[in-house]
Coordinates of C-alpha atoms in Angstrom, one line a residue:
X1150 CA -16.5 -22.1 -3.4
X1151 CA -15.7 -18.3 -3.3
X1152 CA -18.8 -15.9 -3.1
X1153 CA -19.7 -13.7 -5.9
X1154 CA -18.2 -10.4 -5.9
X1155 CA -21.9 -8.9 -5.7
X1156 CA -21.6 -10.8 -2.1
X1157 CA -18.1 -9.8 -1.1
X1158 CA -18.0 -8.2 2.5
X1159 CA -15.1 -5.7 3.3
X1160 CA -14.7 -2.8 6.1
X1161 CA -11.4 -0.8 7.0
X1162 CA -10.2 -1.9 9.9
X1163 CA -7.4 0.3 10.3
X1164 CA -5.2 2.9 9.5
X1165 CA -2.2 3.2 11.3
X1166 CA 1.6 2.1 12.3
X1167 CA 3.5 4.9 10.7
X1168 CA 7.2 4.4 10.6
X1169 CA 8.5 7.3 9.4
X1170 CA 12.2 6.3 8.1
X1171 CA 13.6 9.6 7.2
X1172 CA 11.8 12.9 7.9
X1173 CA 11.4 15.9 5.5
X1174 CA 13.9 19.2 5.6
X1175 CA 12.5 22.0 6.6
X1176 CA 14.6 23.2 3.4
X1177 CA 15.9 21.7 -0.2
X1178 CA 19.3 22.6 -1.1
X1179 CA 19.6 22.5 -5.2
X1180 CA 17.7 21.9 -7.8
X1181 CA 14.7 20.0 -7.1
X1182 CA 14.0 19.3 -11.3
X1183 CA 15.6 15.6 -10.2
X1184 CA 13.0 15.5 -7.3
X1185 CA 12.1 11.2 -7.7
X1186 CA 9.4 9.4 -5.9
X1187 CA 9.5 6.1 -5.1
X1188 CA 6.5 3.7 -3.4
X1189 CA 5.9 0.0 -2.8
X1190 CA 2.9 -1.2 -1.6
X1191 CA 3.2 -5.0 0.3
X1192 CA 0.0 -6.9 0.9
X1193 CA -0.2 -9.2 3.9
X1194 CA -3.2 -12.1 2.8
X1195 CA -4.1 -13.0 6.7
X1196 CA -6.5 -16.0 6.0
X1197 CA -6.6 -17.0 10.2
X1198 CA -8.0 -13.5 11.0
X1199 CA -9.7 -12.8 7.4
X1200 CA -7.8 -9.5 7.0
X1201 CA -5.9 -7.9 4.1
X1202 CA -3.0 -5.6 5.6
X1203 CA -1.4 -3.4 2.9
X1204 CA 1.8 -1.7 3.9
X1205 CA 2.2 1.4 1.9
X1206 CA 5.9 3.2 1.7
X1207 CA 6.4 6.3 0.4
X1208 CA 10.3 8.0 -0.7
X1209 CA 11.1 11.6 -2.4
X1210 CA 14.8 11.1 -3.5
X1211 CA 17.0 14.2 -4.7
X1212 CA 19.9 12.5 -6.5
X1213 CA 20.9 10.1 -4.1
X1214 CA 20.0 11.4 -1.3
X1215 CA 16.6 10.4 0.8
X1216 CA 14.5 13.2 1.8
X1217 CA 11.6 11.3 3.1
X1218 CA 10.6 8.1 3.5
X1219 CA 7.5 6.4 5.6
X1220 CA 5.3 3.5 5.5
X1221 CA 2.1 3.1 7.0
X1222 CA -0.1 0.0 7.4
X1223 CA -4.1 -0.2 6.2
X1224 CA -5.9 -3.0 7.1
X1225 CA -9.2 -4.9 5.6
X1226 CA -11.8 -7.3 7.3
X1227 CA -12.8 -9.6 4.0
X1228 CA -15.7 -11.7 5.8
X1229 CA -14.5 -15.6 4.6
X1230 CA -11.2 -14.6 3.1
X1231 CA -10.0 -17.9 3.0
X1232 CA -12.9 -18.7 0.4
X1233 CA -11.3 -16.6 -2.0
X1234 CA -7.7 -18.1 -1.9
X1235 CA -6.4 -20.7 -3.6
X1236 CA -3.6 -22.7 -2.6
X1237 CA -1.0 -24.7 -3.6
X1238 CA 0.2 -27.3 -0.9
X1239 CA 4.2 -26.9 -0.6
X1240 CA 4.3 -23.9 -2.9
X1241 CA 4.2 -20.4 -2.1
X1242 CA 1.9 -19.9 -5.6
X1243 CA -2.1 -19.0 -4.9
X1244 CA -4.8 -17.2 -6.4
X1245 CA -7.2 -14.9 -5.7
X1246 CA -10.7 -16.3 -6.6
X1247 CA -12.0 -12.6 -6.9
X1248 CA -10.7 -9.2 -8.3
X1249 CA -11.2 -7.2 -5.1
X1250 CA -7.5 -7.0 -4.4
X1251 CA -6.7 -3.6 -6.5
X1252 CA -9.9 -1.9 -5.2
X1253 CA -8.0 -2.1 -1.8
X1254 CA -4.6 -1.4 -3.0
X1255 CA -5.9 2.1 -4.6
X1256 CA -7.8 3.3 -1.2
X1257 CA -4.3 2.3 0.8
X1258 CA -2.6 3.9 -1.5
X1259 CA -4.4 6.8 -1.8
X1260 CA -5.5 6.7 2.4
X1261 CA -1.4 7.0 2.1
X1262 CA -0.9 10.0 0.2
X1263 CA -3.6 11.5 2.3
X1264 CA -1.8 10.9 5.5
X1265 CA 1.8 11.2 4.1
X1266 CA 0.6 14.9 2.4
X1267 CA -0.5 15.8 6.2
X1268 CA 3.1 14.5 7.4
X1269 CA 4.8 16.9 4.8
X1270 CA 2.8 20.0 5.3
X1271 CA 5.5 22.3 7.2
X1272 CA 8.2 20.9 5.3
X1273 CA 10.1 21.5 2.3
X1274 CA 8.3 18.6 0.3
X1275 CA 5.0 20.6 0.4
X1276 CA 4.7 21.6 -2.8
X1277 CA 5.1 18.3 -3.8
X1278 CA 2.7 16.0 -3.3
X1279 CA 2.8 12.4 -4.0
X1280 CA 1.6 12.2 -7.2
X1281 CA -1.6 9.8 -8.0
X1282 CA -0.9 7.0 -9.3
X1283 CA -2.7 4.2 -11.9
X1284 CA -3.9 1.1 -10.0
X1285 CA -2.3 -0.9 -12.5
X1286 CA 1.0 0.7 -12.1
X1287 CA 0.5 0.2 -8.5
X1288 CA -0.3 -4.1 -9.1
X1289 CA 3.1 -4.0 -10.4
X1290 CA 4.6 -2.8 -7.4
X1291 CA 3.2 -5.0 -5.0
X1292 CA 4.2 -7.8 -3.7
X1293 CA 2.7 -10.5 -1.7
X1294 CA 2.8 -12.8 1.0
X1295 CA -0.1 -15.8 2.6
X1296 CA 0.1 -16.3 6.3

């Protein structure tokens, strides 16, 4: 039986791995009105180790052309995650017995922007800083996978 969520014991663990795809131009050719953003957030449930890794990736698109794109990886200790999840046997469904999960998506994402906005600073993409972003509209995004 899950704890309450008065009870629920999480730390960062780390903030790290960036993979930096494509890095920014020191200039923009054209106009930067079609400047588009694009993000995903993946969530790694880790019930052996009790850690929550979110993978945050980050894109600025002009037209159809990448001008930056990175990921980097924040990771929670959830003392007893495994009394939060519930399983199905032979189906990849489960639930989470607690609604901690988009309180830790919205400090990835925004430990993300924070780190991506430092990655940008000499470039081109300055000005232009990943916008913030509802925590719903960030649920939406993310997808998930139980190890």
């Amino acid at each position: 039986m899950p704890m309450s969520d008065d009870n629920i014991k999480i730390r960062l663990a780390f903030v790290g791995n960036p993979v930096i795809n494509t890095t920014a131009p020191a200039r923009i050719e054209g106009d930067v009105s079609s400047l588009k953003i694009r993000y995903d957030d993946q969530v790694i449930l880790d019930r052996d180790n009790s850690q929550i890794k979110v993978i945050v990736t980050m894109t600025y698109l002009l037209d159809n052309t990448t001008l930056f794109s990175g990921s980097l990886t924040i990771a929670f200790d959830v003392v007893d995650l495994k009394s939060y999840i519930t399983a199905q046997d032979g189906e990849d469904k489960f639930r989470i017995e607690s609604n901690f999960l988009p309180m830790l998506n919205s400090i990835a994402f925004s430990t993300a922007r924070g780190y991506f906005a430092r990655e940008l600073a000499d470039t081109a993409l300055a000005p232009y800083p990943f916008p913030i972003i509802a925590s719903d509209s960030i649920e939406k995004r993310t997808s998930y996978q139980l190890i």
